[in-house]
GROMACS .gro file of C-alpha atoms in nm:
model
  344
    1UNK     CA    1   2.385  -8.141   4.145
    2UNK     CA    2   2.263  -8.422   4.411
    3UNK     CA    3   2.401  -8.764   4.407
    4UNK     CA    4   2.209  -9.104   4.507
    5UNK     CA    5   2.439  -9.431   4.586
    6UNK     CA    6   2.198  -9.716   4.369
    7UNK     CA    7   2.222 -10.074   4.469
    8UNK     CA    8   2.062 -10.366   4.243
    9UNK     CA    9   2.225 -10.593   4.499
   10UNK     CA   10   2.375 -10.854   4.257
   11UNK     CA   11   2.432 -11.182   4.522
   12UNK     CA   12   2.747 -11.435   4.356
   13UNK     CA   13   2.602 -11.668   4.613
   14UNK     CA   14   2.972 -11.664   4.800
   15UNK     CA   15   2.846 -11.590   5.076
   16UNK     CA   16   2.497 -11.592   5.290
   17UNK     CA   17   2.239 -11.378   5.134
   18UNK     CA   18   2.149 -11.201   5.525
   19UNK     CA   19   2.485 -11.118   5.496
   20UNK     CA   20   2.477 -10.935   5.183
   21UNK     CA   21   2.134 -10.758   5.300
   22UNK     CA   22   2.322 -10.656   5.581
   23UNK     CA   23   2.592 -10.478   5.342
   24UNK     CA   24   2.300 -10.280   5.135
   25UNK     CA   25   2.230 -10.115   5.455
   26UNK     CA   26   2.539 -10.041   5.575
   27UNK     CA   27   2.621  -9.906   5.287
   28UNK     CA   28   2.287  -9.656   5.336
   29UNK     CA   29   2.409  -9.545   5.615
   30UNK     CA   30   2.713  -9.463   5.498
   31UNK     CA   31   2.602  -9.311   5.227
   32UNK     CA   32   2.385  -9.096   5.480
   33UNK     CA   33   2.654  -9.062   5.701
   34UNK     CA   34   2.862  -8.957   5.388
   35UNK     CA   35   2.595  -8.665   5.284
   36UNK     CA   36   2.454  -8.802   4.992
   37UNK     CA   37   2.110  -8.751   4.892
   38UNK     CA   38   1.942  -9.008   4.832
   39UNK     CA   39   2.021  -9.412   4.809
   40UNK     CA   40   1.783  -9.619   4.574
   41UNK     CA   41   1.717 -10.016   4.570
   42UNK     CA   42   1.665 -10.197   4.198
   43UNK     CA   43   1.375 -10.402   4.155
   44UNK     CA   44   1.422 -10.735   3.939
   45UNK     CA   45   1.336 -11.115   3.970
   46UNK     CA   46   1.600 -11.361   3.863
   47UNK     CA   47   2.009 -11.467   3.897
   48UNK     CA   48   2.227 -11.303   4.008
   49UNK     CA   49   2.008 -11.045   4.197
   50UNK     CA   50   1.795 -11.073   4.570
   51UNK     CA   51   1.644 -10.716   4.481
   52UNK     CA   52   1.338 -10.895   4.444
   53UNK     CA   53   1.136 -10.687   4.723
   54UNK     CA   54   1.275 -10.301   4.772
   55UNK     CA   55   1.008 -10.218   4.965
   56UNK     CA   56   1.087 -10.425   5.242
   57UNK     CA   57   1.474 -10.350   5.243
   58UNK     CA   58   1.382  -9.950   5.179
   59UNK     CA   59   1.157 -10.012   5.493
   60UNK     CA   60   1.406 -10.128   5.683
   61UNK     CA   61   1.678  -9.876   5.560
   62UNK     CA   62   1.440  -9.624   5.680
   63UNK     CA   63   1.450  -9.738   6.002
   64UNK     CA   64   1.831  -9.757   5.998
   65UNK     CA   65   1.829  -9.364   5.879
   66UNK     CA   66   1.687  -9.001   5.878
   67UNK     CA   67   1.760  -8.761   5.625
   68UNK     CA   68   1.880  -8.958   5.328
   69UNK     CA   69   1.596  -8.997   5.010
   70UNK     CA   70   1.495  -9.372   4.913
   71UNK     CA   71   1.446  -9.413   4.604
   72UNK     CA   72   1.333  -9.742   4.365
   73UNK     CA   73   1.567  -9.793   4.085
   74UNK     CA   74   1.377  -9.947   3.947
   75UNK     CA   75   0.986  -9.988   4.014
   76UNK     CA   76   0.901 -10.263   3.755
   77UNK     CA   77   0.540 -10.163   3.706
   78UNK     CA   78   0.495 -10.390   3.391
   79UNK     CA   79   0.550 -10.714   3.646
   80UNK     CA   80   0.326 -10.560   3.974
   81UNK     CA   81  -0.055 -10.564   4.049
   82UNK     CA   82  -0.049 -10.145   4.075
   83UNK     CA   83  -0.285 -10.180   4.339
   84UNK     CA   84  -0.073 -10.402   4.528
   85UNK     CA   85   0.260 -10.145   4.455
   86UNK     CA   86   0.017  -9.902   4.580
   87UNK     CA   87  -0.061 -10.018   4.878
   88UNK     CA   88   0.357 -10.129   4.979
   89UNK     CA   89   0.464  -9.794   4.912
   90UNK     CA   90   0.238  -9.583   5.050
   91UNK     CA   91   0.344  -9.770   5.332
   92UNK     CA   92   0.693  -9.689   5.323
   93UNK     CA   93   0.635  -9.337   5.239
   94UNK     CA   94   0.478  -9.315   5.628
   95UNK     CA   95   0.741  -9.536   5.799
   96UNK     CA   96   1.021  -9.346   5.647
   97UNK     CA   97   0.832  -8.959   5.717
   98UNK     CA   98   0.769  -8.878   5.306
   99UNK     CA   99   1.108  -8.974   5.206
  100UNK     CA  100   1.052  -9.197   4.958
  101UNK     CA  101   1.085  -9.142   4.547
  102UNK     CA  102   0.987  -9.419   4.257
  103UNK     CA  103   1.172  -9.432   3.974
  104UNK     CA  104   0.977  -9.677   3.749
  105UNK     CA  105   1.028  -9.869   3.436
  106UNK     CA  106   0.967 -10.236   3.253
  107UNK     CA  107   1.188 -10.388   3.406
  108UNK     CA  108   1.479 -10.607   3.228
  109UNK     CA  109   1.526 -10.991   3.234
  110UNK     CA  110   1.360 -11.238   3.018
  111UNK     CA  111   1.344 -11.493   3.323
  112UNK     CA  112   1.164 -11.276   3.523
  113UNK     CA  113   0.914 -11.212   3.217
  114UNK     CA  114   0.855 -11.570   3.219
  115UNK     CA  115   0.811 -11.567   3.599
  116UNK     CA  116   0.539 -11.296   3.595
  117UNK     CA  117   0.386 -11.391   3.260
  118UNK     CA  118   0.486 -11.045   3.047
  119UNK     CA  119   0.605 -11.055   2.676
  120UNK     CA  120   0.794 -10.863   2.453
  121UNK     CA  121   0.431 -10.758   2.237
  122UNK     CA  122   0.273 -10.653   2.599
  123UNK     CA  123   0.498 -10.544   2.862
  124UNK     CA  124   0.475 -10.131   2.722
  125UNK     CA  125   0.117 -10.178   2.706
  126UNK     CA  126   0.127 -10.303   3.094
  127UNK     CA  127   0.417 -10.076   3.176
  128UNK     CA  128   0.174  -9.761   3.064
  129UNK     CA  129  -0.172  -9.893   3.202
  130UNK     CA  130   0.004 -10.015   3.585
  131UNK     CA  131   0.132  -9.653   3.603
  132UNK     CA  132  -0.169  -9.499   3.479
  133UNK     CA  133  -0.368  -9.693   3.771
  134UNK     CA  134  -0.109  -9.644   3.993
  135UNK     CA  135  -0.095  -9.236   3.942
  136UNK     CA  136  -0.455  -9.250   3.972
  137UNK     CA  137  -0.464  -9.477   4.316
  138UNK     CA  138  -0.193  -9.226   4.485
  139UNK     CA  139  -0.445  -8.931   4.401
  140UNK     CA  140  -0.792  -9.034   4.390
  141UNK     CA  141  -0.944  -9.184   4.748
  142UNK     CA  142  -1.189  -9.363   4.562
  143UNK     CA  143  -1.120  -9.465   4.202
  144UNK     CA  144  -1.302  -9.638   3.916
  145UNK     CA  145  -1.107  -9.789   3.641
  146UNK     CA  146  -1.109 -10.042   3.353
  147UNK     CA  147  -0.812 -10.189   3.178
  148UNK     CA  148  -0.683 -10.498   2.953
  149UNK     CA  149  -0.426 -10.668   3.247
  150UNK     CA  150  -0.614 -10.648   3.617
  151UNK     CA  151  -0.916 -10.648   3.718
  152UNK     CA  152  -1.164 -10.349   3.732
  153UNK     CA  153  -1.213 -10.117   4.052
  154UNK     CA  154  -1.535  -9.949   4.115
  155UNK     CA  155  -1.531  -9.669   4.394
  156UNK     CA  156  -1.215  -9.893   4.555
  157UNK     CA  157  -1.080  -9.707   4.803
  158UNK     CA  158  -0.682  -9.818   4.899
  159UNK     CA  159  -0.515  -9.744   5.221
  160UNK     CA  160  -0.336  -9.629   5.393
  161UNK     CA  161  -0.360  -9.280   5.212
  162UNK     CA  162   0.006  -9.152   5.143
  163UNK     CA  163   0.180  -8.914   5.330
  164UNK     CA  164   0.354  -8.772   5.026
  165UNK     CA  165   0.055  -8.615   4.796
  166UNK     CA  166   0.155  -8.685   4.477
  167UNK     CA  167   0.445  -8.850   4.547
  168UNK     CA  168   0.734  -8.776   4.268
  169UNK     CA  169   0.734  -9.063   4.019
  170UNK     CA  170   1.086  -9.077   3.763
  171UNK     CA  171   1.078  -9.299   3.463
  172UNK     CA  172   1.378  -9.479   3.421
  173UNK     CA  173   1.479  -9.505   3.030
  174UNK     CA  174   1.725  -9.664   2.878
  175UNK     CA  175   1.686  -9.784   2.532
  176UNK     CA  176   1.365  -9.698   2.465
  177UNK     CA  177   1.127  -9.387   2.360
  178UNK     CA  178   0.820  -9.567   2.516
  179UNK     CA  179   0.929  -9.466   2.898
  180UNK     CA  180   1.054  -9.125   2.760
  181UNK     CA  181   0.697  -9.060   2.617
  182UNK     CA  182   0.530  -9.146   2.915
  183UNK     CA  183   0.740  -8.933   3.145
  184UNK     CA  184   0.695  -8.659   2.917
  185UNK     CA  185   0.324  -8.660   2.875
  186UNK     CA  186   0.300  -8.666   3.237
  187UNK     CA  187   0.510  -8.392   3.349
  188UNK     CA  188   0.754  -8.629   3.527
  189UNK     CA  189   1.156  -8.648   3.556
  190UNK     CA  190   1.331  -8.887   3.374
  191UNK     CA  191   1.651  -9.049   3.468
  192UNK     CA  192   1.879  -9.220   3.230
  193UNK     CA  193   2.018  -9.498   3.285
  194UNK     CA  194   2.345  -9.370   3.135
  195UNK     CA  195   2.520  -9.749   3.171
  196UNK     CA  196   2.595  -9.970   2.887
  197UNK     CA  197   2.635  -9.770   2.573
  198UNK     CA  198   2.862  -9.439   2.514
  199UNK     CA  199   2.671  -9.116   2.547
  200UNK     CA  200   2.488  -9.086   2.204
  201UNK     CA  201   2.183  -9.292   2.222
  202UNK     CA  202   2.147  -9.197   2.586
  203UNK     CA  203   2.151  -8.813   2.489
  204UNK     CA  204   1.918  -8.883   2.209
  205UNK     CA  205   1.670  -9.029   2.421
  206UNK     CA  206   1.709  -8.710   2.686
  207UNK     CA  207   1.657  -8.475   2.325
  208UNK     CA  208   1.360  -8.670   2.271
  209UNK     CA  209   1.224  -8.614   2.605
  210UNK     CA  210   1.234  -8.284   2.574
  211UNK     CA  211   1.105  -8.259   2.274
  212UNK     CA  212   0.815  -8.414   2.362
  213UNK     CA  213   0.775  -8.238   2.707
  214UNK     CA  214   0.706  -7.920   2.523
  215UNK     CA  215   0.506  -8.096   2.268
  216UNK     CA  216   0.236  -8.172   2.563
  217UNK     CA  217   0.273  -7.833   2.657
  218UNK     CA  218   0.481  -7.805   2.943
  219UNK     CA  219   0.736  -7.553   3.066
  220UNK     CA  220   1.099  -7.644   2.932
  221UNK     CA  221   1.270  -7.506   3.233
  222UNK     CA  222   1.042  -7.729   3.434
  223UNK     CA  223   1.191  -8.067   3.294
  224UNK     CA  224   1.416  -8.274   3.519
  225UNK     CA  225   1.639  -8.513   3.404
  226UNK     CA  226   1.893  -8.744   3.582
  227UNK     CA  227   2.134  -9.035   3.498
  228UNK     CA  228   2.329  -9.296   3.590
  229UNK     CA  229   2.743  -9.403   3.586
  230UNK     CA  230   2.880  -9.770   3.492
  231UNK     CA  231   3.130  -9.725   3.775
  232UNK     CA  232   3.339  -9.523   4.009
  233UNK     CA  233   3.687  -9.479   4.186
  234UNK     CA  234   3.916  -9.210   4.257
  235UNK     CA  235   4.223  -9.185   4.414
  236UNK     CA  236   4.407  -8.873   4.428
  237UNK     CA  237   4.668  -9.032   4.187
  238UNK     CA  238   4.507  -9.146   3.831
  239UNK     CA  239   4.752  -9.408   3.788
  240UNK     CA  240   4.659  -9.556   4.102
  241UNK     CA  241   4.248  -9.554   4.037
  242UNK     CA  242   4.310  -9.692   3.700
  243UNK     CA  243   4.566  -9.980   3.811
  244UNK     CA  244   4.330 -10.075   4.141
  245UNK     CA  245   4.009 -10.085   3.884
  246UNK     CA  246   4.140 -10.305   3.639
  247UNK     CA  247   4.098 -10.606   3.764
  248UNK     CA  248   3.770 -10.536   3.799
  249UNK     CA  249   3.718 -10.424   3.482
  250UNK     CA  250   3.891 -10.719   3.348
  251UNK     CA  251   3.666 -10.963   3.553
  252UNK     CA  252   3.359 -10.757   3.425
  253UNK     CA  253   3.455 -10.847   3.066
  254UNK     CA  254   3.521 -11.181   3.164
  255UNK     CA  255   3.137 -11.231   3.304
  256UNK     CA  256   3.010 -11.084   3.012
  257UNK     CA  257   3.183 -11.324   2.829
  258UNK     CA  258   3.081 -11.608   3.072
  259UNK     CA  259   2.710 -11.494   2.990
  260UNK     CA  260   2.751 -11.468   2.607
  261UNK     CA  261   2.710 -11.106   2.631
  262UNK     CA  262   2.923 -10.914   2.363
  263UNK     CA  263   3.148 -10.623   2.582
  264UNK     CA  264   3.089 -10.244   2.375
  265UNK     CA  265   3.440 -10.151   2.582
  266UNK     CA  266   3.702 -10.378   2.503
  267UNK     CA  267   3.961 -10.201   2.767
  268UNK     CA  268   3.959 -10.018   3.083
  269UNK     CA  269   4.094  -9.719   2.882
  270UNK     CA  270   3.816  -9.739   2.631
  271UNK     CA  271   3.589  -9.757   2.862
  272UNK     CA  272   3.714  -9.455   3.061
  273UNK     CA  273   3.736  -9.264   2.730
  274UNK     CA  274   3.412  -9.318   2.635
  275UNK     CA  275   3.164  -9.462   2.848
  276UNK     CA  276   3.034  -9.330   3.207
  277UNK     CA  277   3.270  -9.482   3.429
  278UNK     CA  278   3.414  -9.244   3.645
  279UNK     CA  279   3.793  -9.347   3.692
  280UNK     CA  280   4.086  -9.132   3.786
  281UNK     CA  281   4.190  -8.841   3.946
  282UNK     CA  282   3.888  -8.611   4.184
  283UNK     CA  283   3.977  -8.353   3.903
  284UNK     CA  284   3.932  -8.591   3.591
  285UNK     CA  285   3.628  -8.750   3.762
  286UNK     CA  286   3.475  -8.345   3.797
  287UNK     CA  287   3.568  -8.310   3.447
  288UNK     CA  288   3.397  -8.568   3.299
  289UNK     CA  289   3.094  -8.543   3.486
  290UNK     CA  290   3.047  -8.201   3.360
  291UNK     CA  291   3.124  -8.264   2.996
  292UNK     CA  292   2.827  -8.555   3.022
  293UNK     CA  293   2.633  -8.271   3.176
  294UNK     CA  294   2.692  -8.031   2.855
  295UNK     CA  295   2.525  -8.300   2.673
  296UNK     CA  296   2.247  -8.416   2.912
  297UNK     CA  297   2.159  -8.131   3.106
  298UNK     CA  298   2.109  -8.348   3.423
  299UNK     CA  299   2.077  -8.239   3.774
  300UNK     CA  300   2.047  -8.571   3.945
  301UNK     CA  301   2.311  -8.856   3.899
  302UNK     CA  302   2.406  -9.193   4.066
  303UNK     CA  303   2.693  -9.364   4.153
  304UNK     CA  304   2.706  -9.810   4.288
  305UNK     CA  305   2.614  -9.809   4.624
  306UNK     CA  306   2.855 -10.178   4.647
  307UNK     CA  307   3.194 -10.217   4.656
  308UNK     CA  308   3.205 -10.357   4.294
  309UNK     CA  309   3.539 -10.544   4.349
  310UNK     CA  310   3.736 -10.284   4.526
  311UNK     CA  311   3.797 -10.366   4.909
  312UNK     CA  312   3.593 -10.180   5.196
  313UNK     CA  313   3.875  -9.981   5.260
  314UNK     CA  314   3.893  -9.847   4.939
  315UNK     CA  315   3.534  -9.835   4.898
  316UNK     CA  316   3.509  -9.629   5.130
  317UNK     CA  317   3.799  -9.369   5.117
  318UNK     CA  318   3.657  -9.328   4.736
  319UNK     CA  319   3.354  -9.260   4.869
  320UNK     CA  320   3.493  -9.013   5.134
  321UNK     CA  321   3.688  -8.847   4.845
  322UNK     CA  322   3.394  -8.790   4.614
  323UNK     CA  323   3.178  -8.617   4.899
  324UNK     CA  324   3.502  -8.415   5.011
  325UNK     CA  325   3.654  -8.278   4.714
  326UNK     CA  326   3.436  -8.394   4.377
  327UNK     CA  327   3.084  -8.341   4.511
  328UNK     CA  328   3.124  -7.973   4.632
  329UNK     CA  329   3.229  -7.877   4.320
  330UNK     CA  330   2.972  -8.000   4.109
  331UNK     CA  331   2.688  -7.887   4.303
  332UNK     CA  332   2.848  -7.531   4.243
  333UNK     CA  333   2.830  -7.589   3.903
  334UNK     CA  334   2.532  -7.754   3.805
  335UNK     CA  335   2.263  -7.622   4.019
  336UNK     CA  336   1.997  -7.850   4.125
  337UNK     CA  337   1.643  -7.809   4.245
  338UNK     CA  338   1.520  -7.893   4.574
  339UNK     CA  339   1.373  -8.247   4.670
  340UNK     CA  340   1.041  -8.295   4.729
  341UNK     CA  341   0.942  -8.212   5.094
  342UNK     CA  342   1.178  -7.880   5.120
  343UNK     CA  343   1.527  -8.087   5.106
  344UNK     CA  344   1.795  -7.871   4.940
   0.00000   0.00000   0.00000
């Protein structure tokens, strides 16, 4: 198994927002520093996010690092000009020597709907055409194309070419067939977001990918699927993880509360029980991770890059625990496929 730290980089205003772009990448290079593979950047366009741009923090990350994948989390291709996404990432593949990964999707947020001028009756329909330009743009030098929400190119040639030819494009899913389709017609991963809801309608949606990924006639053993985790801390006692987390749990509900937003885990223990936060004990934490992986038959997954709440201190001793005694374990057990570019 390979693990990415994911940041949407949430900003309570508390303090200055440099200072909180400063923490995203310190906390890739510890995450590099740490040995995980890969650390990814959300995309979205309203309170209480700044993720507005990733590729201009992922550029900047990749100066800051080596070996560690970037990765979008995600790409919202239903907001972007596709030429325009073109262009910024092909970019950041070369400054960062063909590290770089897209995990697309939507996108999330009324607000920034209303910002970019996407409805509910369109943004699928601009979702599917942006990537289908944008698929085309990262393999074609010159490309002629006609569609309902940009202009049309004839013979437009974009630049600079990419270092990474294709370059590996996820589709991030998480309530929805639409995204699940579209990776699967395409031959392309799909990762889960694996966050809000227990593990049924997430696992259905995986099923369904499958499904269809044969149905277009590919190879089942060549379909890759990853997901995500609502949270994560381990201590070595599980009374002490759950007693530290909380609090934060607690404050959690209260936001959702704050925003009108009706919690699906009404305690830390129900949450634990059922949902994909990853509190406790290494062992428990191993444990659970596998039994999701019985279910989803992932190889990639993600844990929050941020603190969430807990200290630095703690943040990073949980951290240090999950690379030294969870992470070796699981990649023994759920063998994963290399990264793009020969990376085991």
């Amino acid at each position: 198994m390979k693990f990415l730290a994911i940041t949407l980089i949430v900003h309570d205003g508390r303090r200055p927002t440099s200072e909180r772009f400063q923490e995203v990448v310190s906390n890739a290079i510890l995450a590099e520093e740490l040995g995980f593979d890969g650390f990814g950047v959300g995309e979205r366009h309203e309170r209480p996010f700044i993720s507005s741009s990733p590729p201009v923090v992922l550029s900047h990350i990749a100066a800051k690092t080596s070996r560690i994948r970037l990765f979008t989390a995600v790409t919202t291709l239903s907001l972007l000009d596709p030429v325009r996404a073109y262009e910024d990432y092909a970019t950041l593949d070369h400054l960062s020597g063909g590290r770089l990964e897209l995990i697309i999707g939507k996108g999330n947020g009324a607000a920034q709907a209303q910002l970019f001028h996407v409805t509910a009756e369109d943004q699928w329909d601009r979702n599917r055409e942006s990537y289908e330009l944008f698929r085309r743009l990262w393999r074609e030098e010159k490309v002629t194309w006609e569609g309902r929400f940009r202009p049309s190119l004839t013979d437009a040639e974009t630049w600079p070419r990419p270092l990474q030819q294709p370059i590996r494009v996820w589709h991030g899913s998480a309530t929805s067939k639409e995204s699940v389709d579209l990776a699967a017609f395409y031959g392309d991963p799909l990762f889960s977001a694996n966050v809000t809801n227990p593990i049924d309608p997430y696992a259905e949606l995986i099923d369904h990918y499958r499904e269809r990924w044969a149905h277009y006639g590919h190879d089942p053993a060549d379909a890759l699927v990853g997901a995500g985790s609502a949270g994560y801390y381990a201590t070595r006692s599980s009374q002490e993880a759950v007693e530290t987390y909380r609090p934060i749990f607690d404050a959690r509900l209260e936001t959702f509360r704050k925003y009108g937003v009706p919690p699906v885990f009404h305690s830390l223990e129900d949450a634990i029980e059922r949902s994909s936060l990853l509190v406790g004990s290494p062992q428990q934490v191993i444990e659970k991770v596998l039994k999701y992986h019985e279910r989803f038959g992932h190889e990639v997954m993600h844990l929050h890059a941020d603190a969430d709440g807990l200290t630095d201190k703690q943040h990073r001793e949980a951290l240090e625990l999950f690379q030294s005694e969870i992470a070796p374990v699981l990649r023994k057990e759920i063998p994963s496929r290399p990264f793009p570019g020969g990376s085991s």
